[in-house]
mmCIF file of C-alpha atoms in Angstrom:
data_model
loop_
_atom_site.group_PDB
_atom_site.id
_atom_site.type_symbol
_atom_site.label_atom_id
_atom_site.label_comp_id
_atom_site.label_asym_id
_atom_site.label_seq_id
_atom_site.Cartn_x
_atom_site.Cartn_y
_atom_site.Cartn_z
ATOM 1 C CA UNK A 136 -31.267 -100.680 -48.973
ATOM 2 C CA UNK A 137 -31.946 -104.404 -47.691
ATOM 3 C CA UNK A 138 -34.921 -103.693 -46.841
ATOM 4 C CA UNK A 139 -36.360 -102.055 -49.483
ATOM 5 C CA UNK A 140 -39.043 -103.953 -51.008
ATOM 6 C CA UNK A 141 -41.881 -104.306 -53.172
ATOM 7 C CA UNK A 142 -44.332 -102.225 -51.819
ATOM 8 C CA UNK A 143 -41.255 -99.146 -51.624
ATOM 9 C CA UNK A 144 -42.613 -98.329 -54.720
ATOM 10 C CA UNK A 145 -45.795 -97.679 -56.761
ATOM 11 C CA UNK A 146 -44.564 -99.292 -59.845
ATOM 12 C CA UNK A 147 -44.624 -102.774 -59.224
ATOM 13 C CA UNK A 148 -43.761 -106.342 -60.916
ATOM 14 C CA UNK A 149 -47.311 -108.512 -61.441
ATOM 15 C CA UNK A 150 -45.620 -110.838 -59.999
ATOM 16 C CA UNK A 151 -44.267 -108.777 -56.689
ATOM 17 C CA UNK A 152 -46.507 -111.260 -54.205
ATOM 18 C CA UNK A 153 -44.559 -114.022 -54.393
ATOM 19 C CA UNK A 154 -41.324 -112.853 -54.489
ATOM 20 C CA UNK A 155 -41.345 -112.727 -50.802
ATOM 21 C CA UNK A 156 -37.261 -113.584 -49.291
ATOM 22 C CA UNK A 157 -35.600 -111.747 -52.565
ATOM 23 C CA UNK A 158 -33.185 -108.927 -52.258
ATOM 24 C CA UNK A 159 -34.029 -106.440 -54.339
ATOM 25 C CA UNK A 160 -32.473 -103.052 -55.909
ATOM 26 C CA UNK A 161 -34.826 -100.095 -56.859
ATOM 27 C CA UNK A 162 -34.591 -100.307 -61.646
ATOM 28 C CA UNK A 163 -36.694 -97.700 -63.571
ATOM 29 C CA UNK A 164 -38.985 -97.091 -60.782
ATOM 30 C CA UNK A 165 -39.812 -100.587 -59.674
ATOM 31 C CA UNK A 166 -38.398 -103.083 -57.366
ATOM 32 C CA UNK A 167 -36.235 -105.588 -58.753
ATOM 33 C CA UNK A 168 -35.929 -109.671 -57.400
ATOM 34 C CA UNK A 169 -31.534 -109.113 -57.841
ATOM 35 C CA UNK A 170 -30.768 -112.781 -55.580
ATOM 36 C CA UNK A 171 -32.341 -115.314 -53.458
ATOM 37 C CA UNK A 172 -28.824 -116.744 -52.731
ATOM 38 C CA UNK A 173 -28.948 -119.427 -54.908
ATOM 39 C CA UNK A 174 -26.724 -117.975 -57.066
ATOM 40 C CA UNK A 175 -25.289 -118.695 -61.085
ATOM 41 C CA UNK A 176 -26.120 -123.074 -60.574
ATOM 42 C CA UNK A 177 -29.556 -122.570 -60.132
ATOM 43 C CA UNK A 178 -30.096 -121.070 -63.822
ATOM 44 C CA UNK A 179 -27.718 -122.941 -65.626
ATOM 45 C CA UNK A 180 -29.897 -125.906 -64.239
ATOM 46 C CA UNK A 181 -33.155 -124.152 -63.989
ATOM 47 C CA UNK A 182 -34.078 -120.610 -62.742
ATOM 48 C CA UNK A 183 -37.251 -118.640 -63.182
ATOM 49 C CA UNK A 184 -36.758 -114.665 -63.184
ATOM 50 C CA UNK A 185 -39.176 -112.207 -63.077
ATOM 51 C CA UNK A 186 -37.991 -109.278 -65.032
ATOM 52 C CA UNK A 187 -41.029 -108.028 -65.710
ATOM 53 C CA UNK A 188 -40.640 -103.892 -64.181
ATOM 54 C CA UNK A 189 -37.334 -103.625 -66.793
ATOM 55 C CA UNK A 190 -38.259 -101.538 -69.536
ATOM 56 C CA UNK A 191 -39.602 -102.299 -73.170
ATOM 57 C CA UNK A 192 -41.522 -101.036 -75.689
ATOM 58 C CA UNK A 193 -42.338 -101.793 -79.814
ATOM 59 C CA UNK A 194 -43.405 -100.089 -82.418
ATOM 60 C CA UNK A 195 -45.389 -100.646 -84.919
ATOM 61 C CA UNK A 196 -46.079 -99.470 -88.971
ATOM 62 C CA UNK A 197 -44.058 -100.071 -92.367
ATOM 63 C CA UNK A 198 -41.751 -97.506 -91.003
ATOM 64 C CA UNK A 199 -41.082 -99.338 -87.595
ATOM 65 C CA UNK A 200 -37.726 -101.348 -88.841
ATOM 66 C CA UNK A 201 -36.085 -97.621 -90.413
ATOM 67 C CA UNK A 202 -36.636 -95.978 -87.334
ATOM 68 C CA UNK A 203 -35.096 -99.078 -84.343
ATOM 69 C CA UNK A 204 -31.884 -98.467 -87.702
ATOM 70 C CA UNK A 205 -31.714 -95.765 -87.195
ATOM 71 C CA UNK A 206 -31.388 -95.766 -83.469
ATOM 72 C CA UNK A 207 -28.613 -98.245 -83.638
ATOM 73 C CA UNK A 208 -30.102 -101.874 -83.434
ATOM 74 C CA UNK A 209 -30.393 -104.477 -85.373
ATOM 75 C CA UNK A 210 -33.384 -105.514 -87.331
ATOM 76 C CA UNK A 211 -34.485 -109.051 -87.366
ATOM 77 C CA UNK A 212 -35.363 -110.302 -90.618
ATOM 78 C CA UNK A 213 -38.035 -112.150 -90.661
ATOM 79 C CA UNK A 214 -40.744 -112.324 -88.849
ATOM 80 C CA UNK A 215 -40.692 -114.694 -85.504
ATOM 81 C CA UNK A 216 -36.705 -113.887 -85.494
ATOM 82 C CA UNK A 217 -34.979 -111.892 -82.260
ATOM 83 C CA UNK A 218 -31.682 -110.308 -82.264
ATOM 84 C CA UNK A 219 -29.592 -109.107 -79.541
ATOM 85 C CA UNK A 220 -27.818 -105.542 -79.598
ATOM 86 C CA UNK A 221 -24.069 -105.542 -78.582
ATOM 87 C CA UNK A 222 -25.471 -103.575 -75.638
ATOM 88 C CA UNK A 223 -28.176 -106.776 -74.320
ATOM 89 C CA UNK A 224 -31.380 -104.707 -76.089
ATOM 90 C CA UNK A 225 -33.326 -107.355 -77.342
ATOM 91 C CA UNK A 226 -35.771 -106.641 -80.504
ATOM 92 C CA UNK A 227 -38.444 -108.924 -82.131
ATOM 93 C CA UNK A 228 -39.883 -109.158 -84.871
ATOM 94 C CA UNK A 229 -43.262 -110.714 -84.701
ATOM 95 C CA UNK A 230 -44.396 -109.526 -87.888
ATOM 96 C CA UNK A 231 -43.650 -108.202 -91.112
ATOM 97 C CA UNK A 232 -44.944 -104.842 -89.354
ATOM 98 C CA UNK A 233 -44.298 -105.139 -85.718
ATOM 99 C CA UNK A 234 -41.262 -104.728 -83.268
ATOM 100 C CA UNK A 235 -41.092 -104.946 -79.776
ATOM 101 C CA UNK A 236 -37.354 -103.995 -77.645
ATOM 102 C CA UNK A 237 -36.795 -105.690 -74.159
ATOM 103 C CA UNK A 238 -34.569 -103.667 -72.172
ATOM 104 C CA UNK A 239 -31.141 -104.653 -71.272
ATOM 105 C CA UNK A 240 -30.352 -105.599 -67.269
ATOM 106 C CA UNK A 241 -26.777 -103.935 -68.478
ATOM 107 C CA UNK A 242 -28.054 -100.536 -68.299
ATOM 108 C CA UNK A 243 -30.578 -101.617 -66.887
ATOM 109 C CA UNK A 244 -33.142 -100.900 -69.279
ATOM 110 C CA UNK A 245 -31.545 -97.132 -69.776
ATOM 111 C CA UNK A 246 -31.566 -96.866 -73.125
ATOM 112 C CA UNK A 247 -34.759 -97.821 -74.003
ATOM 113 C CA UNK A 248 -36.240 -94.500 -72.255
ATOM 114 C CA UNK A 249 -33.739 -93.028 -74.613
ATOM 115 C CA UNK A 250 -35.312 -94.949 -77.249
ATOM 116 C CA UNK A 251 -39.027 -93.310 -76.711
ATOM 117 C CA UNK A 252 -37.792 -90.059 -76.758
ATOM 118 C CA UNK A 253 -36.788 -90.337 -80.051
ATOM 119 C CA UNK A 254 -39.377 -88.751 -82.024
ATOM 120 C CA UNK A 255 -41.117 -91.011 -84.329
ATOM 121 C CA UNK A 256 -41.351 -91.356 -88.451
ATOM 122 C CA UNK A 257 -43.341 -88.730 -89.708
ATOM 123 C CA UNK A 258 -46.051 -90.902 -90.484
ATOM 124 C CA UNK A 259 -46.425 -95.159 -90.639
ATOM 125 C CA UNK A 260 -44.811 -95.632 -86.978
ATOM 126 C CA UNK A 261 -46.549 -95.569 -83.674
ATOM 127 C CA UNK A 262 -45.404 -97.071 -80.511
ATOM 128 C CA UNK A 263 -47.016 -99.982 -78.652
ATOM 129 C CA UNK A 264 -46.605 -100.039 -75.210
ATOM 130 C CA UNK A 265 -45.876 -103.656 -73.974
ATOM 131 C CA UNK A 266 -44.557 -101.631 -70.893
ATOM 132 C CA UNK A 267 -48.223 -101.745 -68.950
ATOM 133 C CA UNK A 268 -50.079 -104.839 -70.923
ATOM 134 C CA UNK A 269 -47.525 -107.479 -70.849
ATOM 135 C CA UNK A 270 -45.594 -109.828 -67.799
ATOM 136 C CA UNK A 271 -42.818 -110.506 -69.096
ATOM 137 C CA UNK A 272 -40.746 -113.308 -66.930
ATOM 138 C CA UNK A 273 -37.506 -115.695 -67.588
ATOM 139 C CA UNK A 274 -36.977 -118.943 -67.584
ATOM 140 C CA UNK A 275 -33.737 -120.193 -67.658
ATOM 141 C CA UNK A 276 -30.996 -123.451 -67.602
ATOM 142 C CA UNK A 277 -30.898 -126.576 -69.151
ATOM 143 C CA UNK A 278 -34.038 -128.328 -69.434
ATOM 144 C CA UNK A 279 -36.398 -125.063 -71.538
ATOM 145 C CA UNK A 280 -37.830 -127.430 -74.327
ATOM 146 C CA UNK A 281 -38.405 -130.242 -71.777
ATOM 147 C CA UNK A 282 -40.238 -127.916 -68.770
ATOM 148 C CA UNK A 283 -42.077 -126.046 -71.415
ATOM 149 C CA UNK A 284 -43.071 -129.660 -73.249
ATOM 150 C CA UNK A 285 -44.957 -130.093 -69.576
ATOM 151 C CA UNK A 286 -47.775 -126.641 -70.822
ATOM 152 C CA UNK A 287 -47.231 -125.929 -74.482
ATOM 153 C CA UNK A 288 -47.407 -127.893 -77.671
ATOM 154 C CA UNK A 289 -44.962 -126.767 -79.488
ATOM 155 C CA UNK A 290 -41.739 -128.448 -80.278
ATOM 156 C CA UNK A 291 -39.254 -126.149 -78.302
ATOM 157 C CA UNK A 292 -36.870 -128.199 -79.151
ATOM 158 C CA UNK A 293 -32.907 -126.400 -80.660
ATOM 159 C CA UNK A 294 -33.653 -128.208 -83.792
ATOM 160 C CA UNK A 295 -37.039 -127.101 -84.379
ATOM 161 C CA UNK A 296 -36.320 -123.706 -81.840
ATOM 162 C CA UNK A 297 -33.166 -122.344 -82.017
ATOM 163 C CA UNK A 298 -31.750 -119.570 -80.243
ATOM 164 C CA UNK A 299 -32.927 -116.415 -82.270
ATOM 165 C CA UNK A 300 -36.519 -117.550 -82.624
ATOM 166 C CA UNK A 301 -39.846 -116.502 -81.266
ATOM 167 C CA UNK A 302 -43.034 -118.654 -80.803
ATOM 168 C CA UNK A 303 -46.226 -117.330 -80.480
ATOM 169 C CA UNK A 304 -48.771 -119.829 -79.500
ATOM 170 C CA UNK A 305 -50.531 -121.067 -76.104
ATOM 171 C CA UNK A 306 -48.882 -122.005 -73.126
ATOM 172 C CA UNK A 307 -51.161 -123.057 -70.257
ATOM 173 C CA UNK A 308 -53.532 -122.104 -72.236
ATOM 174 C CA UNK A 309 -53.088 -118.800 -72.116
ATOM 175 C CA UNK A 310 -51.216 -116.521 -74.958
ATOM 176 C CA UNK A 311 -47.454 -116.184 -74.647
ATOM 177 C CA UNK A 312 -44.196 -114.426 -76.827
ATOM 178 C CA UNK A 313 -41.511 -117.303 -76.717
ATOM 179 C CA UNK A 314 -38.483 -116.177 -77.168
ATOM 180 C CA UNK A 315 -35.046 -118.386 -77.249
ATOM 181 C CA UNK A 316 -31.992 -115.955 -76.414
ATOM 182 C CA UNK A 317 -28.879 -116.594 -74.408
ATOM 183 C CA UNK A 318 -27.406 -114.473 -71.440
ATOM 184 C CA UNK A 319 -23.249 -114.144 -70.376
ATOM 185 C CA UNK A 320 -23.752 -117.800 -71.360
ATOM 186 C CA UNK A 321 -26.776 -119.730 -70.009
ATOM 187 C CA UNK A 322 -30.031 -120.158 -72.664
ATOM 188 C CA UNK A 323 -32.712 -118.523 -71.639
ATOM 189 C CA UNK A 324 -36.703 -118.153 -73.109
ATOM 190 C CA UNK A 325 -38.712 -115.061 -72.376
ATOM 191 C CA UNK A 326 -42.403 -115.373 -72.279
ATOM 192 C CA UNK A 327 -44.091 -112.526 -72.654
ATOM 193 C CA UNK A 328 -47.867 -113.000 -71.231
ATOM 194 C CA UNK A 329 -50.711 -110.480 -70.036
ATOM 195 C CA UNK A 330 -50.170 -108.931 -67.354
ATOM 196 C CA UNK A 331 -53.698 -110.486 -65.427
ATOM 197 C CA UNK A 332 -52.277 -114.070 -66.027
ATOM 198 C CA UNK A 333 -48.981 -113.610 -64.514
ATOM 199 C CA UNK A 334 -49.278 -115.081 -61.093
ATOM 200 C CA UNK A 335 -51.974 -118.432 -62.891
ATOM 201 C CA UNK A 336 -49.090 -118.502 -64.817
ATOM 202 C CA UNK A 337 -45.369 -118.303 -62.820
ATOM 203 C CA UNK A 338 -47.446 -120.810 -60.722
ATOM 204 C CA UNK A 339 -48.039 -123.424 -63.588
ATOM 205 C CA UNK A 340 -44.140 -122.759 -64.579
ATOM 206 C CA UNK A 341 -42.872 -123.378 -61.136
ATOM 207 C CA UNK A 342 -45.366 -126.263 -60.859
ATOM 208 C CA UNK A 343 -43.749 -127.749 -64.125
ATOM 209 C CA UNK A 344 -39.903 -126.855 -63.162
ATOM 210 C CA UNK A 345 -40.781 -128.572 -60.385
ATOM 211 C CA UNK A 346 -39.515 -132.293 -61.581
ATOM 212 C CA UNK A 347 -35.643 -130.038 -62.804
ATOM 213 C CA UNK A 348 -35.331 -128.971 -59.212
ATOM 214 C CA UNK A 349 -36.800 -125.517 -60.511
ATOM 215 C CA UNK A 350 -36.214 -121.735 -58.402
ATOM 216 C CA UNK A 351 -37.413 -118.355 -58.564
ATOM 217 C CA UNK A 352 -34.042 -116.709 -58.679
ATOM 218 C CA UNK A 353 -32.364 -112.966 -58.616
ATOM 219 C CA UNK A 354 -31.073 -110.883 -61.844
ATOM 220 C CA UNK A 355 -27.371 -111.496 -60.572
ATOM 221 C CA UNK A 356 -27.603 -114.725 -60.926
ATOM 222 C CA UNK A 357 -27.697 -113.975 -64.992
ATOM 223 C CA UNK A 358 -23.996 -111.828 -64.298
ATOM 224 C CA UNK B 1433 -56.228 -132.024 -81.462
ATOM 225 C CA UNK B 1434 -57.115 -130.632 -84.689
ATOM 226 C CA UNK B 1435 -54.354 -128.632 -86.279
ATOM 227 C CA UNK B 1436 -54.137 -125.781 -87.986
ATOM 228 C CA UNK B 1437 -51.235 -123.988 -90.445
ATOM 229 C CA UNK B 1438 -51.116 -120.424 -89.899
ATOM 230 C CA UNK B 1439 -49.221 -118.736 -92.663
ATOM 231 C CA UNK B 1440 -47.168 -116.821 -90.444
ATOM 232 C CA UNK B 1441 -46.727 -118.701 -87.141
ATOM 233 C CA UNK B 1442 -46.851 -122.517 -88.901
ATOM 234 C CA UNK B 1443 -48.586 -124.849 -87.484
ATOM 235 C CA UNK B 1444 -50.510 -124.778 -84.495
ATOM 236 C CA UNK B 1445 -53.568 -125.512 -82.322
ATOM 237 C CA UNK B 1446 -57.197 -124.873 -83.347
ATOM 238 C CA UNK B 1447 -57.767 -123.677 -80.241
ATOM 239 C CA UNK B 1448 -55.433 -120.690 -80.551
ATOM 240 C CA UNK B 1449 -57.695 -119.780 -83.086
ATOM 241 C CA UNK B 1450 -60.797 -117.641 -83.116
ATOM 242 C CA UNK B 1451 -63.105 -117.441 -86.725
ATOM 243 C CA UNK B 1452 -64.120 -114.409 -88.123
ATOM 244 C CA UNK B 1453 -65.945 -114.437 -90.954
ATOM 245 C CA UNK B 1454 -66.767 -114.788 -94.078
ATOM 246 C CA UNK B 1455 -64.266 -112.342 -96.869
ATOM 247 C CA UNK B 1456 -66.655 -110.348 -98.623
ATOM 248 C CA UNK B 1457 -66.812 -107.897 -100.824
ATOM 249 C CA UNK B 1458 -67.764 -104.376 -99.126
ATOM 250 C CA UNK B 1459 -70.022 -102.384 -101.202
ATOM 251 C CA UNK B 1460 -69.307 -99.051 -101.152
ATOM 252 C CA UNK B 1461 -70.618 -97.359 -98.310
ATOM 253 C CA UNK B 1462 -71.324 -94.190 -99.504
ATOM 254 C CA UNK B 1463 -73.362 -95.523 -102.372
ATOM 255 C CA UNK B 1464 -74.927 -98.228 -101.516
ATOM 256 C CA UNK B 1465 -78.309 -98.631 -99.895
ATOM 257 C CA UNK B 1466 -79.022 -99.754 -96.275
ATOM 258 C CA UNK B 1467 -80.236 -103.710 -97.498
ATOM 259 C CA UNK B 1468 -76.835 -103.966 -98.899
ATOM 260 C CA UNK B 1469 -74.992 -102.611 -95.974
ATOM 261 C CA UNK B 1470 -77.031 -104.827 -93.378
ATOM 262 C CA UNK B 1471 -76.854 -107.804 -95.867
ATOM 263 C CA UNK B 1472 -72.775 -106.750 -95.933
ATOM 264 C CA UNK B 1473 -72.632 -106.689 -92.381
ATOM 265 C CA UNK B 1474 -75.374 -109.209 -90.860
ATOM 266 C CA UNK B 1475 -76.066 -111.822 -92.883
ATOM 267 C CA UNK B 1476 -73.261 -114.824 -93.917
ATOM 268 C CA UNK B 1477 -74.185 -117.461 -97.803
ATOM 269 C CA UNK B 1478 -73.594 -119.998 -95.244
ATOM 270 C CA UNK B 1479 -72.506 -122.040 -97.966
ATOM 271 C CA UNK B 1480 -72.209 -125.971 -98.155
ATOM 272 C CA UNK B 1481 -68.617 -125.988 -100.132
ATOM 273 C CA UNK B 1482 -65.493 -124.469 -99.724
ATOM 274 C CA UNK B 1483 -66.070 -120.958 -98.903
ATOM 275 C CA UNK B 1484 -63.100 -118.037 -97.850
ATOM 276 C CA UNK B 1485 -63.082 -117.308 -94.734
ATOM 277 C CA UNK B 1486 -61.182 -114.457 -91.854
ATOM 278 C CA UNK B 1487 -59.961 -116.313 -89.284
ATOM 279 C CA UNK B 1488 -57.171 -115.203 -85.829
ATOM 280 C CA UNK B 1489 -54.124 -116.201 -84.606
ATOM 281 C CA UNK B 1490 -55.119 -114.935 -81.286
ATOM 282 C CA UNK B 1491 -51.572 -115.205 -79.778
ATOM 283 C CA UNK B 1492 -50.396 -112.862 -82.367
ATOM 284 C CA UNK B 1493 -52.961 -110.825 -83.266
ATOM 285 C CA UNK B 1494 -52.577 -112.498 -86.904
ATOM 286 C CA UNK B 1495 -55.788 -111.831 -89.186
ATOM 287 C CA UNK B 1496 -55.882 -113.937 -92.149
ATOM 288 C CA UNK B 1497 -57.238 -115.376 -94.585
ATOM 289 C CA UNK B 1498 -57.970 -119.964 -95.186
ATOM 290 C CA UNK B 1499 -60.447 -121.200 -97.408
ATOM 291 C CA UNK B 1500 -62.799 -124.526 -95.898
ATOM 292 C CA UNK B 1501 -64.732 -126.597 -96.872
ATOM 293 C CA UNK B 1502 -67.589 -126.328 -94.712
ATOM 294 C CA UNK B 1503 -68.972 -130.195 -95.261
ATOM 295 C CA UNK B 1504 -65.980 -132.059 -93.816
ATOM 296 C CA UNK B 1505 -64.441 -129.203 -91.982
ATOM 297 C CA UNK B 1506 -60.874 -129.669 -93.767
ATOM 298 C CA UNK B 1507 -58.789 -126.324 -94.426
ATOM 299 C CA UNK B 1508 -57.712 -126.303 -97.812
ATOM 300 C CA UNK B 1509 -55.328 -123.277 -97.685
ATOM 301 C CA UNK B 1510 -54.649 -120.320 -96.101
ATOM 302 C CA UNK B 1511 -52.789 -117.033 -96.563
ATOM 303 C CA UNK B 1512 -52.166 -113.257 -95.677
ATOM 304 C CA UNK B 1513 -54.557 -111.216 -96.905
ATOM 305 C CA UNK B 1514 -52.099 -108.707 -98.612
ATOM 306 C CA UNK B 1515 -52.899 -110.973 -101.342
ATOM 307 C CA UNK B 1516 -56.405 -109.808 -101.817
ATOM 308 C CA UNK B 1517 -56.405 -106.522 -99.746
ATOM 309 C CA UNK B 1518 -53.573 -105.167 -101.028
ATOM 310 C CA UNK B 1519 -53.959 -100.954 -100.250
ATOM 311 C CA UNK B 1520 -55.758 -99.053 -97.823
ATOM 312 C CA UNK B 1521 -59.733 -98.143 -97.299
ATOM 313 C CA UNK B 1522 -59.770 -94.683 -97.296
ATOM 314 C CA UNK B 1523 -63.495 -93.353 -95.907
ATOM 315 C CA UNK B 1524 -63.498 -89.705 -97.284
ATOM 316 C CA UNK B 1525 -64.029 -87.021 -94.225
ATOM 317 C CA UNK B 1526 -67.028 -85.945 -96.271
ATOM 318 C CA UNK B 1527 -68.426 -89.091 -96.060
ATOM 319 C CA UNK B 1528 -67.823 -89.382 -91.776
ATOM 320 C CA UNK B 1529 -68.997 -85.392 -91.850
ATOM 321 C CA UNK B 1530 -72.461 -86.349 -93.231
ATOM 322 C CA UNK B 1531 -74.000 -89.502 -92.653
ATOM 323 C CA UNK B 1532 -76.865 -90.459 -94.976
ATOM 324 C CA UNK B 1533 -80.228 -90.208 -93.042
ATOM 325 C CA UNK B 1534 -81.673 -92.464 -91.932
ATOM 326 C CA UNK B 1535 -84.062 -94.565 -93.543
ATOM 327 C CA UNK B 1536 -87.478 -94.963 -91.358
#
């Protein structure tokens, strides 16, 4: 198992070259960095986690909300809000008629594959493929608003950007979707950005985090 | 930093927005003259004063409408396009199957 590398799979994270030294596990046909030997304490302080190989999907149209409800997922009431299902999937409402669903570490995204197998309503709902177009990385820890303030002009402090809020804006001069959520008591900002700029954003965030003792972490740090 | 108020996302840096041209009424493509269509597609009024324009908030891919004073560059109002466009524009299949003959 220890010899598994991202290169063992043809499906790879957009930042797999930055993950040298990690331990990997197979997730959804790719390699997810699970351990950087720094554990939960680092995630609570300041961590950067790559979740790009974890499945995610999206739906758009006036019947998209109905489709998600039928699949047993929570539907946020207003745009720019996110809700978490009991299994840990994040449902993002990006506008009145557009939703993204991010897979959970609990089942390595198996529920997303099941959701994609469900037949769509016969009209006014179509699938969006955000798996390959968008990179998914998660900032964790106690200094999230302070870290983001170095790269983003929007106020992401608790008072104006509470848990469950989404900001669609630019950070480090590229377009991003920032989601405020929590995994096992650790505050997280999940960031979705254009996959072509993934390595650039990764480096920019690591640079911003250095001041707060930030390091790359594996998914086990959130366990 | 100049701030624009996006109806979906709230106040954002102006660098996140892309200008999309004036809001104009579309002539009926099946019955209008080529000149009217060209006028709709290519020309703008370029008025001095308050105009209604399309703007895009690029990070969310959201199009909306803004009223802006072209002399002072002041943005007076922004709102969702559903306030003006409340039904889908359908182009009939007959129009697509038999395009108008090109005029010399």
